[in-house]
XYZ file of C-alpha atoms in Angstrom:
614
model
C 70.804 -33.775 107.290
C 71.859 -34.637 110.716
C 70.681 -38.285 110.186
C 72.932 -38.750 107.209
C 76.094 -39.707 109.091
C 74.153 -42.121 111.202
C 72.659 -43.791 108.147
C 76.056 -43.904 106.538
C 77.455 -45.459 109.646
C 74.702 -47.965 109.613
C 75.405 -48.966 106.023
C 79.139 -49.149 106.716
C 78.585 -51.523 109.770
C 76.048 -53.628 107.819
C 78.432 -54.120 104.847
C 81.303 -54.758 107.192
C 79.336 -57.278 109.033
C 78.447 -59.186 105.869
C 81.977 -59.074 104.566
C 83.288 -60.255 108.024
C 80.781 -62.931 108.094
C 81.843 -64.223 104.677
C 85.428 -64.595 106.060
C 84.517 -67.171 108.541
C 84.604 -70.976 108.243
C 81.724 -73.063 107.483
C 81.063 -75.937 109.825
C 79.156 -79.157 109.013
C 78.215 -82.002 111.387
C 77.489 -85.324 109.975
C 76.088 -87.578 112.482
C 75.524 -91.408 112.221
C 72.833 -92.621 114.578
C 73.145 -95.237 117.344
C 76.736 -96.352 116.911
C 79.639 -96.444 119.252
C 83.279 -96.293 118.070
C 83.490 -100.066 118.393
C 82.046 -100.490 114.862
C 84.698 -98.643 112.994
C 88.139 -100.222 112.143
C 89.931 -96.949 112.749
C 88.963 -97.557 116.440
C 88.497 -101.231 116.962
C 90.191 -104.188 115.269
C 86.743 -105.887 114.971
C 85.100 -102.931 113.293
C 84.539 -102.411 109.592
C 86.421 -100.358 107.001
C 84.934 -96.924 106.532
C 86.996 -95.496 103.664
C 85.059 -92.217 103.315
C 85.355 -91.433 107.113
C 89.006 -92.437 106.809
C 89.475 -89.872 104.032
C 88.198 -87.143 106.354
C 90.772 -88.269 108.938
C 93.866 -88.121 106.550
C 93.095 -84.349 106.342
C 92.014 -83.936 109.963
C 92.072 -85.365 113.486
C 90.771 -88.591 115.152
C 89.621 -88.132 118.630
C 90.159 -91.370 120.568
C 88.156 -90.294 123.653
C 84.934 -88.633 122.554
C 81.724 -89.142 124.633
C 78.018 -88.501 124.148
C 77.321 -87.804 127.923
C 74.125 -89.740 127.581
C 73.558 -93.084 125.797
C 70.159 -92.302 124.114
C 69.181 -89.841 121.280
C 67.078 -86.983 122.604
C 69.087 -86.635 125.705
C 72.388 -86.696 123.761
C 70.995 -84.418 121.110
C 69.802 -81.866 123.737
C 73.362 -82.032 125.316
C 74.799 -81.197 121.955
C 72.501 -78.296 121.165
C 72.690 -76.680 124.514
C 76.275 -77.303 125.634
C 74.872 -78.261 129.081
C 74.651 -81.359 131.129
C 71.076 -82.713 131.133
C 70.726 -83.383 134.857
C 71.583 -79.854 135.614
C 69.101 -78.231 133.131
C 66.267 -80.783 133.382
C 66.658 -82.406 130.025
C 67.813 -85.912 131.189
C 64.720 -87.931 130.365
C 63.823 -89.747 127.150
C 61.118 -89.419 125.942
C 60.401 -86.095 127.552
C 57.444 -85.662 129.763
C 57.901 -81.915 129.839
C 59.838 -79.714 127.276
C 61.692 -77.498 129.850
C 62.780 -73.968 129.094
C 66.409 -73.214 128.147
C 68.497 -71.743 131.081
C 67.772 -68.091 131.561
C 69.778 -65.995 129.048
C 70.993 -68.953 127.088
C 69.939 -70.008 123.535
C 70.776 -73.055 121.572
C 74.028 -72.501 120.039
C 73.062 -72.261 116.359
C 71.184 -69.187 117.190
C 74.474 -67.279 118.110
C 75.839 -68.359 114.661
C 72.765 -66.820 113.076
C 73.246 -63.650 115.114
C 76.803 -63.586 113.630
C 75.585 -63.787 110.074
C 75.693 -67.581 109.565
C 73.087 -69.571 107.643
C 71.937 -72.390 109.775
C 70.382 -75.537 108.406
C 69.328 -78.874 110.010
C 68.635 -82.098 108.125
C 66.413 -82.868 109.916
C 65.994 -84.069 113.499
C 65.338 -81.839 116.343
C 63.589 -83.930 119.113
C 65.034 -81.801 121.792
C 63.966 -82.019 125.529
C 64.280 -78.219 125.953
C 62.117 -75.525 124.190
C 63.844 -74.573 121.047
C 62.966 -70.844 120.900
C 63.277 -68.627 118.058
C 65.994 -68.016 115.667
C 67.897 -71.426 115.833
C 67.563 -72.555 112.305
C 67.020 -70.798 109.049
C 65.813 -74.183 107.661
C 65.093 -77.372 109.623
C 63.513 -80.298 107.475
C 64.535 -83.123 105.307
C 65.069 -80.628 102.597
C 67.418 -78.498 104.450
C 70.676 -77.574 102.552
C 73.502 -75.073 102.735
C 72.692 -74.275 99.033
C 69.780 -72.097 100.318
C 72.039 -69.450 101.792
C 72.882 -66.098 100.350
C 75.805 -65.960 98.113
C 79.114 -65.809 100.172
C 77.264 -66.419 103.394
C 79.002 -68.732 105.861
C 76.971 -71.714 107.110
C 76.423 -74.340 109.736
C 74.820 -77.536 108.528
C 73.920 -80.555 110.543
C 72.740 -83.821 108.983
C 71.848 -87.147 110.734
C 72.063 -90.424 109.081
C 69.512 -93.080 110.086
C 70.795 -96.223 108.314
C 72.333 -97.396 111.536
C 69.329 -96.505 113.711
C 68.197 -99.100 116.191
C 65.064 -99.713 114.145
C 67.332 -101.125 111.356
C 67.778 -104.174 113.589
C 63.985 -104.788 114.283
C 63.874 -107.559 111.711
C 61.975 -110.824 111.807
C 62.981 -114.348 111.981
C 61.844 -114.817 108.394
C 64.027 -111.976 107.231
C 66.930 -113.275 109.008
C 66.394 -116.782 107.358
C 66.102 -115.183 103.948
C 68.174 -112.059 103.634
C 71.960 -112.612 103.613
C 74.291 -110.080 104.911
C 77.435 -108.764 103.104
C 79.312 -109.138 106.135
C 79.940 -112.957 106.889
C 78.197 -113.699 110.245
C 80.864 -116.351 110.874
C 83.610 -113.752 111.019
C 82.092 -110.997 113.140
C 83.140 -110.439 116.808
C 80.654 -111.213 119.508
C 81.019 -109.235 122.774
C 81.781 -111.448 125.789
C 78.732 -110.294 127.445
C 76.614 -111.508 124.604
C 75.793 -115.216 123.903
C 77.526 -116.478 120.826
C 74.498 -117.557 118.723
C 73.441 -117.303 115.161
C 70.981 -114.529 116.052
C 73.620 -112.477 117.615
C 76.244 -113.146 114.825
C 73.644 -112.168 112.163
C 72.722 -109.025 114.107
C 76.369 -108.006 114.353
C 76.815 -108.668 110.773
C 73.806 -106.758 109.614
C 74.810 -103.865 111.797
C 78.251 -103.726 110.278
C 76.724 -103.659 106.771
C 74.690 -100.541 107.895
C 77.789 -98.872 109.210
C 79.346 -99.201 105.809
C 76.211 -97.784 104.108
C 76.400 -94.785 106.383
C 80.018 -94.410 105.279
C 78.997 -93.982 101.665
C 76.224 -91.484 102.548
C 78.657 -89.316 104.412
C 81.012 -89.469 101.458
C 78.277 -88.326 99.154
C 77.765 -85.181 101.329
C 81.494 -84.529 101.211
C 81.477 -84.868 97.465
C 78.534 -82.227 97.396
C 80.585 -79.805 99.250
C 83.541 -80.507 97.007
C 81.365 -79.959 93.860
C 80.331 -76.713 95.389
C 83.904 -75.529 95.849
C 83.536 -75.417 99.692
C 85.402 -78.398 100.900
C 88.550 -76.451 101.745
C 86.518 -73.725 103.591
C 84.614 -76.134 105.749
C 85.249 -77.944 108.942
C 83.595 -81.337 108.737
C 82.772 -83.092 112.050
C 81.775 -86.723 111.708
C 80.497 -88.507 115.010
C 77.994 -91.022 116.331
C 75.030 -89.566 118.262
C 75.668 -92.048 121.139
C 76.585 -95.599 121.619
C 75.969 -98.670 119.430
C 72.734 -100.290 119.276
C 73.306 -103.988 119.843
C 72.198 -105.070 123.370
C 73.897 -103.193 126.288
C 74.701 -100.343 123.854
C 72.277 -97.735 123.182
C 70.406 -97.018 126.497
C 73.098 -98.273 128.767
C 75.799 -96.157 130.457
C 78.814 -98.272 129.549
C 81.508 -97.589 126.979
C 79.398 -99.287 124.422
C 76.616 -96.677 125.049
C 78.692 -93.524 125.592
C 82.002 -93.816 123.730
C 81.530 -92.374 120.078
C 83.786 -91.883 117.022
C 84.772 -88.425 116.325
C 86.675 -87.312 113.159
C 87.127 -83.625 112.350
C 88.316 -82.770 108.796
C 90.187 -79.478 108.700
C 90.111 -77.136 105.711
C 93.142 -75.873 103.991
C 91.825 -72.325 104.326
C 91.423 -72.512 108.097
C 94.058 -74.935 109.313
C 95.717 -72.039 111.248
C 92.815 -72.420 113.657
C 94.052 -75.925 114.560
C 97.019 -76.525 116.755
C 97.609 -80.206 116.039
C 99.200 -82.183 113.204
C 96.665 -83.243 110.548
C 96.256 -86.931 110.290
C 97.045 -87.365 113.856
C 95.128 -88.979 116.704
C 94.142 -86.736 119.789
C 94.142 -88.400 123.248
C 92.150 -85.706 125.125
C 88.632 -86.259 126.386
C 85.923 -84.364 124.601
C 82.064 -84.644 125.344
C 78.981 -83.493 123.655
C 78.877 -80.530 126.031
C 81.942 -79.301 124.092
C 80.856 -79.695 120.495
C 78.751 -76.410 120.347
C 81.272 -74.274 122.073
C 83.877 -75.609 119.748
C 81.806 -74.719 116.760
C 81.186 -71.203 118.100
C 84.900 -70.621 118.783
C 86.009 -71.845 115.260
C 83.427 -69.206 113.985
C 84.857 -66.474 116.055
C 81.784 -66.276 118.149
C 81.804 -65.868 121.985
C 80.866 -68.977 123.951
C 78.160 -68.124 126.462
C 79.155 -68.393 130.084
C 76.043 -70.453 130.964
C 77.218 -73.565 129.050
C 79.136 -76.508 130.708
C 81.493 -77.207 127.713
C 84.582 -75.606 126.434
C 86.203 -75.594 122.976
C 88.662 -78.065 121.794
C 89.529 -76.348 118.608
C 90.028 -72.821 117.429
C 92.215 -69.808 117.900
C 94.261 -69.919 121.088
C 93.255 -73.546 121.792
C 96.441 -75.634 122.292
C 96.526 -79.222 121.487
C 98.748 -79.943 124.512
C 96.109 -78.548 126.891
C 93.238 -80.439 125.268
C 95.261 -83.716 125.325
C 95.538 -83.352 129.184
C 91.862 -83.433 129.535
C 91.046 -86.851 130.931
C 87.503 -86.832 132.448
C 84.042 -87.346 131.114
C 80.663 -87.344 132.909
C 77.876 -89.626 131.791
C 74.170 -90.028 132.825
C 71.203 -92.443 132.257
C 67.810 -91.756 133.683
C 64.383 -92.694 132.358
C 64.618 -93.930 128.796
C 61.091 -94.536 127.497
C 59.343 -96.407 130.210
C 62.353 -97.888 131.790
C 63.599 -95.883 134.844
C 67.060 -95.957 136.121
C 69.488 -93.590 137.797
C 73.107 -94.217 136.683
C 76.138 -91.808 136.680
C 79.539 -92.532 135.194
C 82.878 -90.857 135.683
C 85.485 -91.721 133.037
C 89.001 -90.728 134.134
C 92.136 -91.878 132.138
C 91.892 -95.614 131.479
C 89.152 -96.208 133.990
C 85.346 -95.922 133.961
C 83.531 -95.739 137.260
C 79.788 -96.527 137.086
C 77.511 -95.574 139.985
C 74.306 -97.461 140.082
C 72.118 -95.384 142.407
C 69.233 -98.033 142.111
C 71.238 -101.276 141.585
C 68.156 -103.449 142.008
C 66.820 -101.868 138.798
C 68.639 -104.399 136.648
C 69.822 -103.610 133.046
C 67.636 -106.058 131.205
C 64.346 -104.749 132.773
C 61.686 -104.600 130.198
C 61.896 -101.779 127.708
C 59.353 -102.366 124.936
C 61.391 -100.721 122.082
C 64.527 -102.538 123.092
C 62.833 -105.891 122.993
C 61.639 -105.526 119.480
C 65.054 -106.735 118.524
C 65.441 -110.517 118.274
C 68.744 -110.485 119.971
C 67.232 -108.897 123.074
C 64.549 -111.535 123.044
C 66.816 -114.410 122.619
C 69.235 -112.971 125.359
C 66.432 -113.021 127.849
C 65.133 -116.445 126.853
C 68.605 -117.918 127.246
C 68.846 -116.398 130.668
C 65.482 -117.787 131.835
C 66.557 -121.102 130.495
C 69.902 -120.916 132.528
C 72.091 -121.135 129.590
C 74.311 -118.184 130.017
C 77.706 -117.776 131.672
C 78.428 -115.066 134.528
C 79.273 -112.254 132.115
C 76.228 -112.878 130.037
C 73.785 -113.292 132.915
C 74.814 -110.002 134.673
C 72.552 -107.959 132.279
C 69.402 -109.656 133.944
C 70.447 -109.528 137.655
C 70.776 -106.864 140.257
C 74.016 -104.852 139.691
C 76.611 -103.812 142.251
C 76.171 -100.309 143.577
C 79.476 -99.322 141.950
C 81.533 -100.679 139.153
C 85.079 -99.998 138.108
C 86.649 -101.052 134.801
C 90.049 -100.783 133.298
C 88.908 -99.884 129.814
C 92.231 -100.385 128.188
C 92.646 -103.940 129.559
C 88.971 -104.771 129.563
C 87.293 -102.753 126.737
C 83.999 -104.645 126.997
C 83.760 -104.082 130.708
C 83.089 -107.492 132.148
C 85.606 -107.546 134.927
C 84.442 -105.434 137.790
C 87.584 -104.109 139.817
C 85.593 -102.383 142.480
C 86.243 -105.053 145.124
C 89.854 -105.576 144.072
C 92.199 -104.310 146.860
C 94.815 -103.511 144.100
C 92.436 -100.776 142.815
C 91.157 -99.477 146.128
C 92.756 -96.163 145.653
C 91.503 -95.696 142.175
C 87.953 -96.576 143.397
C 88.175 -94.172 146.315
C 89.364 -91.356 144.097
C 86.820 -91.831 141.402
C 83.842 -92.476 143.888
C 84.744 -89.124 145.716
C 85.064 -87.200 142.412
C 81.760 -88.345 141.144
C 79.915 -87.834 144.362
C 81.151 -84.332 144.585
C 80.438 -83.576 140.920
C 76.697 -84.617 141.048
C 76.360 -82.574 144.319
C 77.913 -79.482 142.842
C 76.209 -79.679 139.476
C 73.673 -79.981 141.156
C 72.016 -83.104 139.819
C 68.282 -82.785 139.727
C 67.569 -86.506 139.320
C 67.816 -86.850 143.146
C 64.240 -85.824 143.196
C 61.694 -88.017 141.360
C 60.674 -86.901 137.776
C 57.171 -86.325 138.896
C 58.192 -83.937 141.530
C 60.425 -82.024 139.156
C 57.473 -81.744 136.713
C 55.394 -80.291 139.446
C 57.923 -78.001 141.134
C 61.019 -77.519 138.989
C 60.462 -77.477 135.245
C 59.396 -73.943 134.887
C 63.015 -73.154 135.716
C 65.145 -76.134 136.425
C 68.500 -74.215 136.763
C 67.080 -71.914 139.395
C 65.291 -74.692 141.265
C 68.629 -76.621 141.458
C 70.598 -73.609 142.657
C 68.107 -72.948 145.420
C 68.228 -76.553 146.631
C 71.893 -77.281 146.060
C 72.397 -78.099 149.804
C 69.424 -80.388 150.020
C 70.614 -82.300 146.834
C 73.968 -82.691 148.364
C 72.325 -84.085 151.417
C 70.257 -86.546 149.238
C 73.505 -87.691 147.515
C 75.013 -88.482 150.805
C 72.055 -90.517 151.898
C 72.162 -92.448 148.487
C 75.943 -93.083 149.175
C 75.247 -94.778 152.500
C 74.824 -97.860 150.234
C 78.517 -97.711 149.635
C 79.395 -98.283 153.169
C 79.385 -101.530 155.126
C 75.817 -101.979 156.488
C 76.973 -101.689 159.975
C 78.453 -98.247 159.417
C 75.560 -97.058 157.400
C 72.842 -98.210 159.894
C 72.795 -95.208 162.186
C 72.342 -92.689 159.298
C 69.647 -94.851 157.643
C 67.737 -94.760 161.033
C 67.815 -90.930 160.852
C 66.880 -90.969 157.108
C 63.816 -93.241 157.746
C 62.616 -91.107 160.570
C 63.084 -87.773 158.795
C 60.354 -85.360 158.001
C 61.495 -84.570 154.533
C 59.874 -87.085 152.262
C 62.994 -87.161 149.821
C 65.300 -88.062 152.622
C 63.052 -91.031 153.507
C 62.729 -91.809 149.846
C 66.486 -92.073 149.500
C 66.922 -93.877 152.828
C 64.498 -96.599 151.429
C 66.407 -96.841 148.180
C 69.587 -97.306 150.134
C 67.775 -100.146 152.126
C 66.794 -101.760 148.804
C 70.418 -101.447 147.686
C 71.522 -103.357 150.712
C 68.693 -105.987 150.291
C 68.614 -108.652 153.003
C 71.339 -106.935 154.986
C 68.703 -104.310 155.764
C 66.058 -106.677 156.729
C 65.945 -105.274 160.279
C 64.351 -102.121 158.887
C 61.272 -104.122 157.556
C 58.898 -103.025 160.501
C 59.726 -99.331 159.723
C 59.183 -99.989 156.120
C 55.804 -101.682 156.705
C 54.699 -98.704 158.626
C 55.886 -96.289 155.927
C 54.211 -98.374 153.198
C 50.856 -98.167 154.923
C 50.766 -94.669 156.394
C 53.291 -92.301 154.952
C 51.558 -89.143 153.371
C 53.878 -89.344 150.311
C 52.748 -91.926 147.711
C 56.310 -92.480 146.411
C 57.732 -92.979 149.886
C 55.042 -95.744 150.385
C 56.088 -97.176 147.023
C 59.692 -97.239 147.901
C 58.913 -98.838 151.135
C 56.739 -101.434 149.478
C 59.515 -102.114 146.902
C 62.110 -102.664 149.594
C 59.755 -105.153 151.303
C 58.979 -106.859 148.142
C 62.617 -107.198 147.067
C 63.546 -108.840 150.341
C 60.380 -111.094 150.556
C 59.320 -109.318 153.906
C 55.750 -108.275 152.864
C 53.585 -108.510 149.860
C 53.707 -105.193 148.084
C 50.627 -105.474 145.847
C 48.226 -103.709 147.865
C 50.355 -100.569 148.344
C 50.893 -100.549 144.664
C 47.336 -100.761 143.612
C 46.286 -98.111 145.983
C 48.814 -95.753 144.881
C 47.983 -96.305 141.164
C 44.414 -95.771 142.049
C 45.151 -92.539 143.873
C 47.530 -90.723 141.562
C 46.401 -88.209 138.979
C 50.015 -87.875 137.575
C 50.897 -90.001 134.651
C 54.714 -89.364 135.315
C 54.289 -90.667 138.856
C 52.211 -93.659 137.680
C 55.193 -94.540 135.298
C 57.603 -94.557 138.049
C 55.342 -96.799 140.121
C 54.701 -99.128 137.254
C 58.486 -99.489 136.727
C 58.814 -100.706 140.180
C 55.852 -102.936 139.723
C 57.419 -104.570 136.624
C 60.668 -104.939 138.538
C 58.890 -106.917 141.252
C 56.940 -109.065 138.910
C 59.741 -109.872 136.457
C 62.635 -110.045 139.032
C 63.092 -112.166 142.143
C 61.110 -113.251 144.178
C 58.470 -112.289 141.645
C 54.850 -111.189 142.204
C 51.663 -111.650 140.330
C 50.109 -108.218 139.903
C 46.695 -107.902 138.444
C 46.570 -104.502 136.875
C 44.102 -103.121 134.225
C 43.188 -99.781 132.874
C 40.105 -99.425 134.957
C 42.328 -98.900 137.971
C 43.764 -95.590 136.649
C 42.281 -92.093 136.253
C 41.576 -91.160 132.680
C 44.235 -88.560 132.227
C 46.962 -90.889 133.668
C 46.246 -93.361 130.769
C 47.214 -90.632 128.285
C 50.925 -90.850 129.630
C 53.112 -92.665 127.143
C 55.201 -94.312 129.879
C 52.004 -95.684 131.387
C 50.708 -96.882 128.042
C 53.888 -98.728 127.319
C 53.969 -100.472 130.668
C 50.283 -101.500 130.403
C 50.883 -102.826 126.888
C 53.548 -105.148 128.256
C 51.560 -106.202 131.395
C 48.709 -107.116 129.232
C 50.691 -109.572 127.141
């Protein structure tokens, strides 16, 4: 008899929980793949009309400054699902070499919705760089639907639309000649960094057609919600999963790769949760780290402390506060086989881009990118000397830092970093970004192969324990921002350091200075021959090769022969392709027999060898 009150209390709590859950809003995410805000008329005068998305905006909010944090799919998607910056939690590489665990005590955010009684459905991509764990989705497949939930159960539903995916532009010359576009190629806008050719015009037109198709597909889902009587109980988020896919969009940390459209339709039943006038445009900066926390907050679920984002909608969130937010952090690391290390700091009207390895030019071979005819033609025109300054920049070493006034120069072709008029802006943004990556801490200041070996069992804890060392590496990397004469004493110390990663970054700084640092060639020759760390030897040989001081081929062949890490070999091959395809250019003879068998299983290695064999 004593158990009866406890049992009754359990039933009461269970029933109360179900009823309470039913009195929460539904949330739907509709995501168009591979498109920046530049392709929608509501954002850009050269974009296309998207009437179904515009309908959402009439009953909702348009966000003028929404950012994906990363310009490629799996990294951006993992940022969305975790609410965390990729370089802090070890999810910054695409495609992943290792699926890292979630930060200790943190789950992917839909799991918290499930715990609160929500039905969660994903249609259908996951492709996360972190281990998903249990309890994230009730249903995750191309058949997922909110209609499978229990009667009255609130739901979170996510659907990606692939019509605008990069692969839609992997067409042949024959198709281009025979298949007309709905959009007239003669009327499209061609970005100033692109050559104005028939290929680029056709590619632009075809992509705009795909954007209009996605608009109709999104409208069809909205119609389903309306038919089910759910439209006025459901927040609908429409956004792009990262930047647009024409060359220098997806995969590149410019506005074209990071700035996404975001429209949130607000349902009548729950408009009291939104402190903004419906139909208005919001100027505050929001990023993918914020989307999960916002969804949780709208659902009345506590936002975990471990996430980096914060809600921009929901009870107690004031529009005036959100519209004061004016910064966004972006990151680009290895995407497929193409390595880089770029960090961005968007503040107000300016974007600051820090190229930590500026000699790794944007147009460096990436097999998947170069399936597109426009990419191929762009490189061919560069090699033929038929491009202007803005168009050539994609294939040449970059400045260590770039500063753009995005409002005056939306396509980012006029670098203001050396303009005295903007010296104070440059100094402020440089300082803020440097402090941000140090405090994060940003794990990418160690090579990916070392992280896989030493960090990826618990990336967050690894970073916390080495925060001071990462800050030191950031300072060494930032030597390349100084005049060489001022940087020289610290470069000497770095190249003589016992810590291999200090030497590693000292050599990268030397490569960033190029010919100015030629006096360090004798030290680099010694390091290339005798250093105990393979990647230090490679960075030394890379520096020597870039300035033409010594032939790097023997060092590269020996390192590739020695390594039993496919991840390390991938980084080495990236530098090899750079030295072969860039200036001054070296003829490397590389075949599969050079590698240990397990190294050949690495996807990055396979892609590089495929290219080198052509």
